[in-house]
Amino acid sequence: MNAPSATPAQADDTLVSVIMPVYNAERTLRRSAESVLAQSFGQVELILIDDGSRDGSAALIAELAAGDGRVVALRQANAGVAAARNAGLRAARGTHIAFLDSDDWWEPRKLELQLARMRESGAQVCYASYQRVAEDGRLLSKVSPPLSVDYRRMLGSNHIGNLTGIYDRRLGDASFQRMGHEDYVFWLERVRRAGTAVRVEDDAPLAYYLVRNGSVSANKLRAAGWQWRIYRQVEGLSAPRAAWYMLHYIRHALWKRKPMAT
């Protein structure tokens, strides 16, 4: 796939580095990668970090890199998703950073709409609505976060789906911690530093999150334990305040999984 030529609207210094960890993702990687390379905003670099895959992912990454000069191929011994994303952050050259896992995918105008929203609002962090999709293709639920969030609101729930988040690097970079809910910890820190984050105003989903059967995130009790640890050990909240936010977290988790009306 050849890189599309820049339109006048994107003929500036903006470059979005999209960081994608890859581990045994041979079946889904192409769709995910092509959804980035087909963005209407074409000034992207797609950093694919092979985290010690044992299937055909490495060969597919090489094929994608050979077919499009915007693809950057990295490889490391298996160290987990947090380490892979951090390797991508170290290699990134962009003015903006976005993330996408190798089994999720984007709508074509996702980056274009987010960059426009950031320009008009002056925000340094932006996110969007997204669709949760089952492995058999069923649409499970649409997640439409608030139009804007601050640090306090983020304590109640992670309103920024990692597959939708983008930030301006003038905010300064951060790293992913190797722990449960590392996505939440990362975006919580981004919003605290930025002061506020904004959503694309149209709540149509701009990304698709694949919900795998038996995924780690589907273990509700374990996830609740991770959340409590974040409140108490990472954010240093008192037990009563942590309990208050935990109630909000549980309520929002149930809301996100509310089935779509048929």
XYZ file of N, CA and C in Angstrom:
786
model
N 0.852 -1.193 0.000
C 0.000 0.000 0.000
C 0.882 1.234 0.000
N 0.700 2.109 -0.964
C 1.495 3.326 -1.047
C 0.874 4.414 -0.198
N 1.718 5.290 0.355
C 1.234 6.374 1.201
C 0.444 7.368 0.367
N -0.748 7.798 0.803
C -1.502 8.805 0.081
C -0.801 10.144 0.137
N -0.970 10.944 -0.921
C -0.347 12.264 -0.927
C -1.055 13.168 0.052
N -0.319 14.123 0.616
C -0.887 15.033 1.606
C -1.827 16.018 0.940
N -3.001 16.217 1.529
C -3.916 17.237 1.066
C -3.502 18.564 1.672
N -3.986 19.721 1.131
C -3.616 21.014 1.717
C -3.912 21.090 3.202
N -5.012 20.422 3.655
C -5.388 20.498 5.065
C -4.385 19.809 5.974
N -3.571 18.889 5.412
C -2.632 18.178 6.251
C -1.190 18.452 5.856
N -0.966 19.463 5.024
C 0.388 19.793 4.593
C 1.057 20.667 5.646
N 1.334 20.082 6.801
C 2.010 20.787 7.874
C 2.983 19.822 8.521
N 3.460 20.166 9.693
C 4.458 19.322 10.353
C 3.851 18.225 11.217
N 2.536 18.113 11.230
C 1.895 17.108 12.069
C 2.198 15.705 11.557
N 2.672 14.868 12.448
C 2.907 13.457 12.149
C 2.392 12.655 13.336
N 1.498 11.720 13.070
C 0.942 10.889 14.132
C 1.677 9.549 14.145
N 2.314 9.254 15.256
C 2.943 7.946 15.454
C 1.913 7.022 16.096
N 1.582 5.963 15.401
C 0.605 4.988 15.895
C 1.372 3.759 16.373
N 1.240 3.442 17.637
C 2.020 2.370 18.262
C 1.144 1.125 18.409
N 1.608 0.027 17.807
C 0.827 -1.209 17.781
C 1.680 -2.393 18.235
N 1.491 -2.884 19.459
C 2.166 -4.113 19.886
C 1.582 -5.312 19.129
N 2.422 -6.269 18.834
C 1.969 -7.451 18.087
C 2.483 -8.699 18.793
N 1.542 -9.583 19.134
C 1.945 -10.876 19.700
C 0.995 -11.947 19.173
N 1.524 -12.822 18.330
C 0.734 -13.911 17.753
C -0.589 -13.393 17.185
N -0.494 -12.357 16.361
C -1.683 -11.675 15.839
C -1.845 -11.880 14.334
N -1.351 -12.986 13.832
C -1.372 -13.243 12.395
C -2.770 -13.110 11.801
N -3.797 -13.523 12.525
C -5.160 -13.533 11.983
C -5.791 -12.148 11.899
N -5.386 -11.227 12.757
C -6.073 -9.930 12.837
C -5.206 -8.738 12.463
N -3.907 -8.927 12.376
C -2.979 -7.806 12.217
C -3.225 -7.016 10.941
N -3.479 -7.690 9.838
C -3.622 -6.960 8.578
C -4.768 -5.959 8.639
N -5.923 -6.397 9.129
C -7.056 -5.472 9.227
C -6.714 -4.274 10.098
N -6.073 -4.511 11.223
C -5.730 -3.419 12.132
C -4.755 -2.450 11.471
N -3.691 -2.982 10.878
C -2.674 -2.134 10.257
C -3.247 -1.351 9.082
N -4.032 -2.007 8.255
C -4.577 -1.320 7.081
C -5.568 -0.234 7.468
N -6.230 -0.374 8.628
C -7.136 0.688 9.068
C -6.367 1.945 9.450
N -5.097 1.795 9.817
C -4.232 2.952 10.097
C -3.707 3.536 8.792
N -3.221 2.691 7.919
C -2.619 3.162 6.673
C -3.653 3.772 5.729
N -4.931 3.447 5.920
C -5.998 3.985 5.073
C -6.642 5.238 5.658
N -6.062 5.803 6.708
C -6.631 7.007 7.314
C -6.666 8.167 6.315
N -7.741 8.971 6.391
C -7.837 10.146 5.523
C -6.734 11.147 5.842
N -6.271 11.179 7.083
C -5.072 11.934 7.434
C -3.903 10.979 7.257
N -3.134 11.199 6.199
C -2.134 10.214 5.798
C -0.761 10.376 6.399
N -0.541 11.457 7.145
C 0.793 11.685 7.696
C 0.944 10.916 9.008
N 1.142 9.625 8.851
C 1.268 8.729 9.993
C 2.522 7.889 9.837
N 3.037 7.429 10.965
C 3.989 6.326 10.956
C 3.384 5.244 11.841
N 3.348 4.037 11.331
C 2.782 2.916 12.060
C 3.931 2.074 12.594
N 4.095 2.084 13.907
C 5.191 1.354 14.541
C 4.658 0.016 15.028
N 5.104 -1.059 14.387
C 4.688 -2.411 14.727
C 5.784 -3.059 15.560
N 5.469 -3.411 16.789
C 6.457 -4.009 17.697
C 6.120 -5.475 17.878
N 6.892 -6.347 17.256
C 6.688 -7.781 17.416
C 7.257 -8.206 18.763
N 6.364 -8.597 19.665
C 6.755 -8.948 21.035
C 7.041 -10.447 21.142
N 7.964 -10.922 20.308
C 8.357 -12.323 20.363
C 7.294 -13.276 19.873
N 6.570 -12.911 18.816
C 5.518 -13.779 18.282
C 6.090 -15.111 17.806
N 5.244 -16.148 17.889
C 5.654 -17.481 17.453
C 4.838 -17.973 16.260
N 3.965 -17.122 15.733
C 3.197 -17.493 14.543
C 3.766 -16.754 13.333
N 2.948 -16.409 12.381
C 3.428 -15.735 11.183
C 3.425 -14.220 11.261
N 3.321 -13.674 12.461
C 3.243 -12.213 12.598
C 4.481 -11.505 12.063
N 5.669 -12.046 12.330
C 6.910 -11.392 11.896
C 6.953 -11.263 10.382
N 6.552 -12.320 9.673
C 6.549 -12.281 8.208
C 5.532 -11.260 7.701
N 4.389 -11.180 8.348
C 3.366 -10.220 7.938
C 3.833 -8.793 8.191
N 4.509 -8.565 9.318
C 5.060 -7.236 9.593
C 6.071 -6.855 8.522
N 6.921 -7.782 8.142
C 7.904 -7.503 7.091
C 7.213 -7.170 5.772
N 6.153 -7.873 5.461
C 5.393 -7.599 4.233
C 4.784 -6.200 4.269
N 4.193 -5.832 5.395
C 3.584 -4.504 5.528
C 4.628 -3.405 5.416
N 5.793 -3.613 6.022
C 6.858 -2.620 5.970
C 7.411 -2.473 4.554
N 7.497 -3.572 3.825
C 7.996 -3.517 2.455
C 7.009 -2.808 1.528
N 5.715 -2.885 1.863
C 4.693 -2.309 1.002
C 4.357 -0.864 1.279
N 4.781 -0.325 2.407
C 4.434 1.058 2.758
C 5.546 1.635 3.617
N 6.166 2.701 3.135
C 7.295 3.309 3.833
C 6.935 3.931 5.161
N 5.654 4.036 5.459
C 5.232 4.609 6.740
C 5.255 3.581 7.870
N 5.500 2.320 7.544
C 5.515 1.267 8.551
C 6.924 1.089 9.098
N 7.047 1.113 10.416
C 8.316 0.899 11.107
C 8.220 -0.439 11.833
N 9.132 -1.352 11.556
C 9.104 -2.689 12.151
C 10.139 -2.795 13.256
N 9.685 -3.191 14.444
C 10.564 -3.441 15.578
C 10.321 -4.862 16.075
N 11.319 -5.433 16.719
C 11.155 -6.774 17.287
C 11.876 -6.835 18.625
N 11.263 -7.516 19.596
C 11.881 -7.702 20.896
C 11.516 -9.085 21.422
N 12.316 -9.593 22.346
C 11.941 -10.816 23.040
C 10.666 -10.554 23.814
N 9.860 -11.580 23.982
C 8.562 -11.410 24.627
C 8.705 -10.780 26.012
N 8.092 -9.600 26.183
C 8.182 -8.876 27.452
C 6.848 -8.286 27.870
N 5.799 -8.472 27.062
C 4.481 -7.985 27.432
C 4.113 -6.689 26.731
N 2.816 -6.382 26.787
C 2.290 -5.255 26.023
C 2.831 -3.913 26.510
N 3.020 -3.762 27.816
C 3.526 -2.489 28.335
C 4.930 -2.215 27.803
N 5.800 -3.222 27.841
C 7.166 -3.053 27.341
C 7.164 -2.782 25.843
N 6.272 -3.437 25.103
C 6.199 -3.219 23.658
C 5.765 -1.787 23.345
N 4.765 -1.293 24.061
C 4.330 0.093 23.819
C 5.441 1.076 24.189
N 6.165 0.797 25.253
C 7.263 1.694 25.636
C 8.360 1.697 24.583
N 8.631 0.548 23.978
C 9.602 0.496 22.883
C 9.121 1.339 21.710
N 7.825 1.278 21.430
C 7.265 2.104 20.373
C 7.370 3.583 20.674
N 7.129 3.954 21.924
C 7.255 5.361 22.320
C 8.686 5.862 22.133
N 9.655 5.034 22.466
C 11.055 5.443 22.303
C 11.422 5.646 20.838
N 10.802 4.875 19.963
C 11.129 4.953 18.535
C 10.319 6.015 17.800
N 9.235 6.497 18.400
C 8.299 7.384 17.702
C 8.931 8.723 17.326
N 8.630 9.196 16.122
C 9.121 10.484 15.634
C 8.007 11.523 15.549
N 6.781 11.130 15.826
C 5.647 11.994 15.560
C 5.478 13.151 16.518
N 4.645 14.095 16.091
C 4.234 15.209 16.951
C 3.091 14.793 17.856
N 2.399 13.725 17.471
C 1.271 13.196 18.227
C 1.426 11.684 18.348
N 0.864 11.130 19.418
C 0.940 9.694 19.671
C -0.467 9.121 19.795
N -0.682 7.989 19.123
C -1.933 7.234 19.255
C -1.584 5.761 19.376
N -2.539 4.978 19.852
C -2.307 3.552 20.082
C -3.424 2.736 19.448
N -3.066 1.566 18.973
C -4.058 0.623 18.471
C -3.508 -0.779 18.666
N -4.300 -1.657 19.252
C -3.868 -3.044 19.400
C -4.084 -3.793 18.093
N -3.421 -4.926 17.961
C -3.370 -5.629 16.682
C -4.606 -6.463 16.387
N -5.652 -6.334 17.213
C -6.923 -6.976 16.879
C -8.078 -5.976 16.837
N -7.777 -4.690 17.021
C -8.781 -3.633 16.928
C -8.580 -2.862 15.627
N -9.546 -1.992 15.292
C -9.393 -1.246 14.045
C -10.147 0.077 14.107
N -9.832 0.949 13.143
C -10.346 2.322 13.128
C -11.233 2.592 11.925
N -12.112 3.586 12.079
C -12.806 4.194 10.951
C -11.814 5.090 10.197
N -11.999 5.280 8.878
C -11.006 6.016 8.075
C -10.756 7.458 8.502
N -11.735 8.153 9.097
C -11.562 9.567 9.433
C -11.188 9.780 10.896
N -10.844 8.735 11.581
C -10.601 8.826 13.023
C -9.573 9.900 13.355
N -8.386 9.827 12.780
C -7.336 10.790 13.111
C -7.683 12.190 12.602
N -8.247 12.282 11.422
C -8.617 13.584 10.860
C -9.562 14.337 11.794
N -10.593 13.653 12.277
C -11.576 14.290 13.148
C -10.978 14.644 14.507
N -10.109 13.795 15.023
C -9.499 14.090 16.318
C -8.542 15.271 16.241
N -7.730 15.331 15.207
C -6.793 16.451 15.076
C -7.543 17.763 14.898
N -8.638 17.721 14.152
C -9.445 18.931 13.983
C -10.038 19.372 15.318
N -10.503 18.422 16.099
C -11.079 18.741 17.419
C -10.024 19.323 18.355
N -8.814 18.799 18.291
C -7.732 19.310 19.128
C -7.353 20.725 18.711
N -7.331 20.979 17.417
C -6.988 22.334 16.948
C -8.025 23.349 17.399
N -9.304 22.987 17.254
C -10.356 23.966 17.560
C -10.524 24.188 19.054
N -10.212 23.187 19.863
C -10.410 23.292 21.307
C -9.142 23.676 22.061
N -8.000 23.481 21.436
C -6.732 23.710 22.115
C -6.349 22.591 23.068
N -7.116 21.491 23.071
C -6.834 20.373 23.973
C -5.612 19.596 23.496
N -4.907 18.999 24.435
C -3.735 18.194 24.109
C -4.006 16.696 24.163
N -5.202 16.330 24.593
C -5.613 14.927 24.627
C -7.011 14.830 24.043
N -7.218 13.832 23.177
C -8.530 13.657 22.553
C -8.861 12.163 22.489
N -10.144 11.870 22.517
C -10.618 10.490 22.463
C -11.904 10.459 21.653
N -12.540 9.292 21.552
C -13.727 9.165 20.716
C -14.600 8.031 21.223
N -15.811 7.974 20.703
C -16.682 6.830 20.972
C -16.155 5.612 20.212
N -16.485 4.426 20.725
C -16.065 3.215 20.044
C -17.099 2.115 20.206
N -16.970 1.105 19.378
C -17.897 -0.015 19.354
C -17.217 -1.273 19.890
N -17.856 -1.990 20.794
C -17.373 -3.284 21.257
C -17.960 -4.369 20.364
N -17.085 -5.254 19.869
C -17.492 -6.246 18.876
C -17.064 -7.634 19.348
N -17.963 -8.622 19.228
C -17.639 -9.999 19.587
C -16.806 -10.649 18.488
N -16.167 -11.754 18.821
C -15.331 -12.457 17.845
C -16.117 -12.952 16.642
N -17.413 -13.204 16.833
C -18.235 -13.663 15.714
C -18.841 -12.510 14.925
N -18.426 -11.271 15.240
C -18.883 -10.104 14.493
C -20.087 -9.403 15.083
N -20.689 -9.950 16.111
C -21.846 -9.292 16.724
C -21.445 -7.976 17.380
N -22.297 -6.959 17.215
C -22.070 -5.679 17.877
C -22.599 -5.782 19.299
N -21.728 -5.661 20.277
C -22.103 -5.860 21.674
C -22.643 -4.587 22.318
N -21.893 -3.496 22.210
C -22.335 -2.234 22.789
C -21.483 -1.106 22.238
N -22.072 0.081 22.241
C -21.320 1.272 21.851
C -20.970 2.050 23.108
N -19.726 2.472 23.221
C -19.276 3.245 24.371
C -19.133 4.704 23.935
N -19.961 5.566 24.492
C -19.936 6.999 24.167
C -19.542 7.780 25.414
N -18.272 8.108 25.567
C -17.818 8.825 26.766
C -18.334 10.262 26.789
N -18.159 10.950 27.919
C -18.533 12.363 28.004
C -17.748 13.200 26.999
N -18.278 14.389 26.690
C -17.618 15.270 25.727
C -16.272 15.773 26.228
N -16.101 15.843 27.546
C -14.800 16.219 28.100
C -14.660 15.577 29.477
N -13.426 15.354 29.870
C -13.149 14.785 31.196
C -11.952 15.500 31.804
N -11.943 15.561 33.136
C -10.777 16.031 33.860
C -10.274 14.890 34.745
N -9.247 15.141 35.527
C -8.647 14.086 36.343
C -9.657 13.489 37.317
N -10.446 14.335 37.966
C -11.414 13.841 38.949
C -12.426 12.917 38.300
N -12.886 13.290 37.111
C -13.868 12.439 36.421
C -13.223 11.133 35.957
N -11.958 11.198 35.604
C -11.257 9.989 35.181
C -11.060 9.011 36.335
N -11.004 9.518 37.561
C -10.881 8.617 38.699
C -12.098 7.694 38.812
N -13.249 8.156 38.373
C -14.462 7.350 38.442
C -14.507 6.247 37.406
N -13.764 6.425 36.313
C -13.711 5.394 35.268
C -12.729 5.844 34.201
N -12.186 4.882 33.460
C -11.362 5.237 32.317
C -12.278 5.555 31.142
N -12.539 6.816 30.931
C -13.404 7.246 29.840
C -12.676 7.260 28.506
N -11.367 7.036 28.517
C -10.587 7.073 27.278
C -10.204 5.649 26.891
N -10.900 5.098 25.918
C -10.502 3.801 25.402
C -9.137 3.924 24.736
N -8.207 3.051 25.092
C -6.838 3.185 24.588
C -6.794 3.210 23.067
N -7.694 2.507 22.412
C -7.720 2.477 20.954
C -8.230 3.772 20.347
N -8.762 4.678 21.185
C -9.235 5.969 20.664
C -8.363 7.141 21.085
N -7.518 6.975 22.093
C -6.780 8.120 22.641
C -5.668 8.616 21.727
N -5.469 9.912 21.730
C -4.354 10.550 21.030
C -3.912 11.748 21.864
N -2.601 11.987 21.914
C -2.135 13.167 22.640
C -1.039 13.880 21.864
N -0.934 15.172 22.126
C 0.085 16.038 21.551
C 1.355 15.869 22.381
N 2.483 15.626 21.729
C 3.708 15.340 22.480
C 4.299 16.559 23.173
N 3.770 17.733 22.902
C 4.191 18.895 23.687
C 3.785 18.731 25.151
N 2.850 17.811 25.393
C 2.458 17.489 26.759
C 3.575 16.762 27.503
N 4.518 16.182 26.759
C 5.541 15.343 27.367
C 5.104 13.890 27.317
N 6.048 13.001 27.157
C 5.715 11.582 27.090
C 5.656 10.962 28.484
N 5.066 9.794 28.555
C 5.026 8.990 29.774
C 5.307 7.557 29.353
N 5.330 6.642 30.298
C 5.552 5.238 29.960
C 4.449 4.396 30.575
N 4.264 3.214 30.018
C 3.285 2.272 30.537
C 3.922 1.455 31.650
N 3.206 1.328 32.752
C 3.660 0.498 33.853
C 3.179 -0.932 33.629
N 3.983 -1.884 34.034
C 3.606 -3.281 33.867
C 2.711 -3.684 35.034
N 1.411 -3.557 34.826
C 0.435 -3.851 35.868
C -0.924 -3.997 35.220
N -1.901 -4.514 35.949
C -3.254 -4.567 35.443
C -3.806 -3.167 35.222
N -4.589 -3.003 34.165
C -5.165 -1.697 33.799
C -4.088 -0.661 33.490
N -2.990 -1.088 32.839
C -1.936 -0.117 32.528
C -2.439 0.980 31.590
N -3.435 0.668 30.742
C -4.010 1.693 29.867
C -4.638 2.809 30.701
N -5.392 2.419 31.704
C -6.071 3.390 32.562
C -5.063 4.272 33.294
N -4.036 3.662 33.859
C -3.013 4.432 34.574
C -2.353 5.431 33.632
N -2.091 5.014 32.401
C -1.441 5.887 31.422
C -2.312 7.103 31.106
N -3.583 6.872 30.783
C -4.440 7.992 30.399
C -4.850 8.849 31.593
N -4.904 8.256 32.759
C -5.145 9.041 33.967
C -4.034 10.070 34.156
N -2.798 9.643 33.924
C -1.663 10.557 34.040
C -1.682 11.604 32.932
N -2.061 11.201 31.718
C -2.138 12.156 30.604
C -3.133 13.277 30.915
N -4.310 12.889 31.430
C -5.342 13.883 31.705
C -4.939 14.758 32.883
N -4.326 14.183 33.882
C -3.875 14.990 35.018
C -2.887 16.054 34.545
N -1.991 15.676 33.656
C -1.002 16.636 33.165
C -1.627 17.678 32.238
N -2.567 17.233 31.394
C -3.187 18.147 30.433
C -4.240 19.044 31.078
N -4.846 18.593 32.175
C -5.913 19.355 32.811
C -7.284 18.908 32.353
N -7.420 18.649 31.046
C -8.690 18.190 30.494
C -8.418 17.456 29.196
N -9.365 16.640 28.793
C -9.316 15.944 27.510
C -10.691 16.062 26.875
N -10.748 16.041 25.553
C -12.012 16.243 24.855
C -12.298 15.074 23.925
N -13.594 14.857 23.692
C -14.053 13.833 22.763
C -14.431 14.472 21.436
N -14.252 13.760 20.342
C -14.835 14.185 19.070
C -16.331 14.383 19.298
N -16.866 15.514 18.851
C -18.227 15.877 19.243
C -19.275 14.903 18.717
N -19.117 14.448 17.495
C -20.027 13.429 16.963
C -19.765 12.127 17.717
N -20.815 11.504 18.262
C -20.579 10.307 19.066
C -20.635 9.017 18.248
N -20.605 9.121 16.923
C -20.509 7.911 16.101
C -19.185 7.216 16.406
N -19.177 5.884 16.501
C -17.934 5.189 16.842
C -16.868 5.370 15.775
N -15.655 5.684 16.221
C -14.523 5.842 15.312
C -13.535 4.695 15.436
N -13.815 3.739 16.320
C -12.914 2.607 16.515
C -13.735 1.394 16.943
N -13.127 0.213 16.761
C -13.800 -1.048 17.059
C -12.905 -1.903 17.939
N -13.432 -2.273 19.094
C -12.693 -3.035 20.098
C -13.168 -4.477 20.084
N -12.262 -5.399 19.774
C -12.608 -6.806 19.708
C -12.606 -7.406 21.113
N -13.745 -7.911 21.532
C -13.884 -8.540 22.843
C -13.671 -10.034 22.664
N -12.555 -10.529 23.158
C -12.231 -11.944 23.002
C -12.874 -12.769 24.111
N -13.281 -13.970 23.763
C -13.829 -14.886 24.761
C -12.745 -15.255 25.761
N -13.051 -15.115 27.052
C -12.091 -15.498 28.079
C -10.908 -14.564 28.193
N -11.032 -13.316 27.714
C -9.921 -12.377 27.808
C -9.660 -12.013 29.256
N -8.424 -11.563 29.533
C -8.058 -11.183 30.897
C -8.975 -10.085 31.409
N -9.288 -9.113 30.527
C -10.123 -7.994 30.966
C -11.540 -8.441 31.304
N -11.930 -9.647 30.846
C -13.269 -10.138 31.136
C -13.365 -10.717 32.547
N -12.255 -10.895 33.230
C -12.264 -11.397 34.596
C -12.579 -10.236 35.531
N -13.849 -10.104 35.873
C -14.319 -8.909 36.580
C -13.708 -8.781 37.974
N -13.587 -9.890 38.687
C -13.049 -9.826 40.042
C -11.590 -9.397 40.026
N -10.813 -9.951 39.108
C -9.417 -9.558 39.003
C -9.297 -8.092 38.610
N -10.126 -7.644 37.668
C -10.089 -6.250 37.230
C -10.417 -5.307 38.380
N -11.385 -5.700 39.218
C -11.728 -4.863 40.367
C -10.548 -4.751 41.332
N -9.827 -5.846 41.498
C -8.640 -5.808 42.349
C -7.578 -4.882 41.800
N -7.383 -4.918 40.485
C -6.428 -3.998 39.864
C -6.850 -2.551 40.128
N -8.134 -2.275 39.962
C -8.625 -0.908 40.123
C -8.392 -0.407 41.549
N -8.666 -1.259 42.529
C -8.457 -0.877 43.921
C -6.973 -0.587 44.175
N -6.097 -1.397 43.620
C -4.659 -1.171 43.791
C -4.237 0.163 43.187
N -4.804 0.512 42.042
C -4.477 1.795 41.411
C -4.890 2.951 42.314
N -6.097 2.884 42.842
C -6.576 3.950 43.725
C -5.684 4.110 44.960
N -5.340 2.999 45.574
C -4.631 3.051 46.852
C -3.126 3.215 46.688
N -2.507 2.473 45.772
C -1.051 2.443 45.690
C -0.481 3.398 44.642
N -1.166 3.555 43.520
C -0.652 4.429 42.464
C -1.088 5.869 42.692
N -2.380 6.063 42.944
C -2.906 7.421 43.125
C -2.879 7.877 44.580
N -2.649 6.973 45.515
C -2.518 7.344 46.916
C -3.792 7.848 47.562
N -4.950 7.344 47.139
C -6.214 7.782 47.727
C -6.435 7.115 49.079
N -7.117 7.810 49.958
C -7.509 7.203 51.230
C -8.516 6.101 50.961
N -8.695 5.192 51.913
C -9.625 4.083 51.730
C -11.059 4.559 51.476
N -11.583 5.541 52.255
C -12.951 6.002 51.975
C -13.086 6.627 50.585
N -12.080 7.425 50.173
C -12.169 8.049 48.847
C -12.039 6.994 47.750
N -11.162 6.021 47.974
C -11.010 4.944 46.993
C -12.314 4.162 46.854
N -12.987 3.909 47.968
C -14.251 3.180 47.932
C -15.318 3.961 47.168
N -15.321 5.285 47.355
C -16.275 6.139 46.647
C -16.074 6.034 45.141
N -14.822 6.146 44.696
C -14.548 6.055 43.262
C -14.751 4.636 42.741
N -14.557 3.644 43.606
C -14.771 2.261 43.196
C -16.230 2.025 42.826
N -17.141 2.633 43.558
C -18.560 2.508 43.232
C -18.849 3.092 41.853
N -18.238 4.236 41.549
C -18.410 4.838 40.225
C -17.821 3.943 39.145
N -16.664 3.357 39.452
C -16.003 2.462 38.494
C -16.901 1.274 38.161
N -17.501 0.651 39.155
C -18.358 -0.513 38.937
C -19.591 -0.120 38.125
N -20.190 1.008 38.473
C -21.374 1.460 37.744
C -21.063 1.711 36.278
N -19.912 2.360 36.017
C -19.562 2.658 34.638
C -19.182 1.402 33.872
N -18.533 0.449 34.540
C -18.175 -0.814 33.879
C -19.427 -1.555 33.420
N -20.465 -1.543 34.249
C -21.722 -2.180 33.868
C -22.376 -1.436 32.714
N -22.308 -0.101 32.740
C -22.900 0.698 31.674
C -22.232 0.428 30.327
N -20.897 0.308 30.325
C -20.177 0.065 29.079
C -20.585 -1.254 28.429
N -21.000 -2.210 29.240
C -21.327 -3.545 28.733
C -22.833 -3.728 28.518
N -23.587 -2.657 28.618
C -25.028 -2.750 28.380
C -25.270 -3.155 26.933
N -25.999 -4.259 26.700
C -26.209 -4.725 25.314
C -26.906 -3.680 24.471
N -26.592 -3.714 23.172
C -27.256 -2.791 22.245
C -28.705 -3.196 22.064
N -29.560 -2.182 21.914
C -30.976 -2.456 21.654
C -31.124 -3.059 20.266
N -32.001 -4.004 20.154
C -32.219 -4.658 18.861
C -33.542 -4.224 18.257
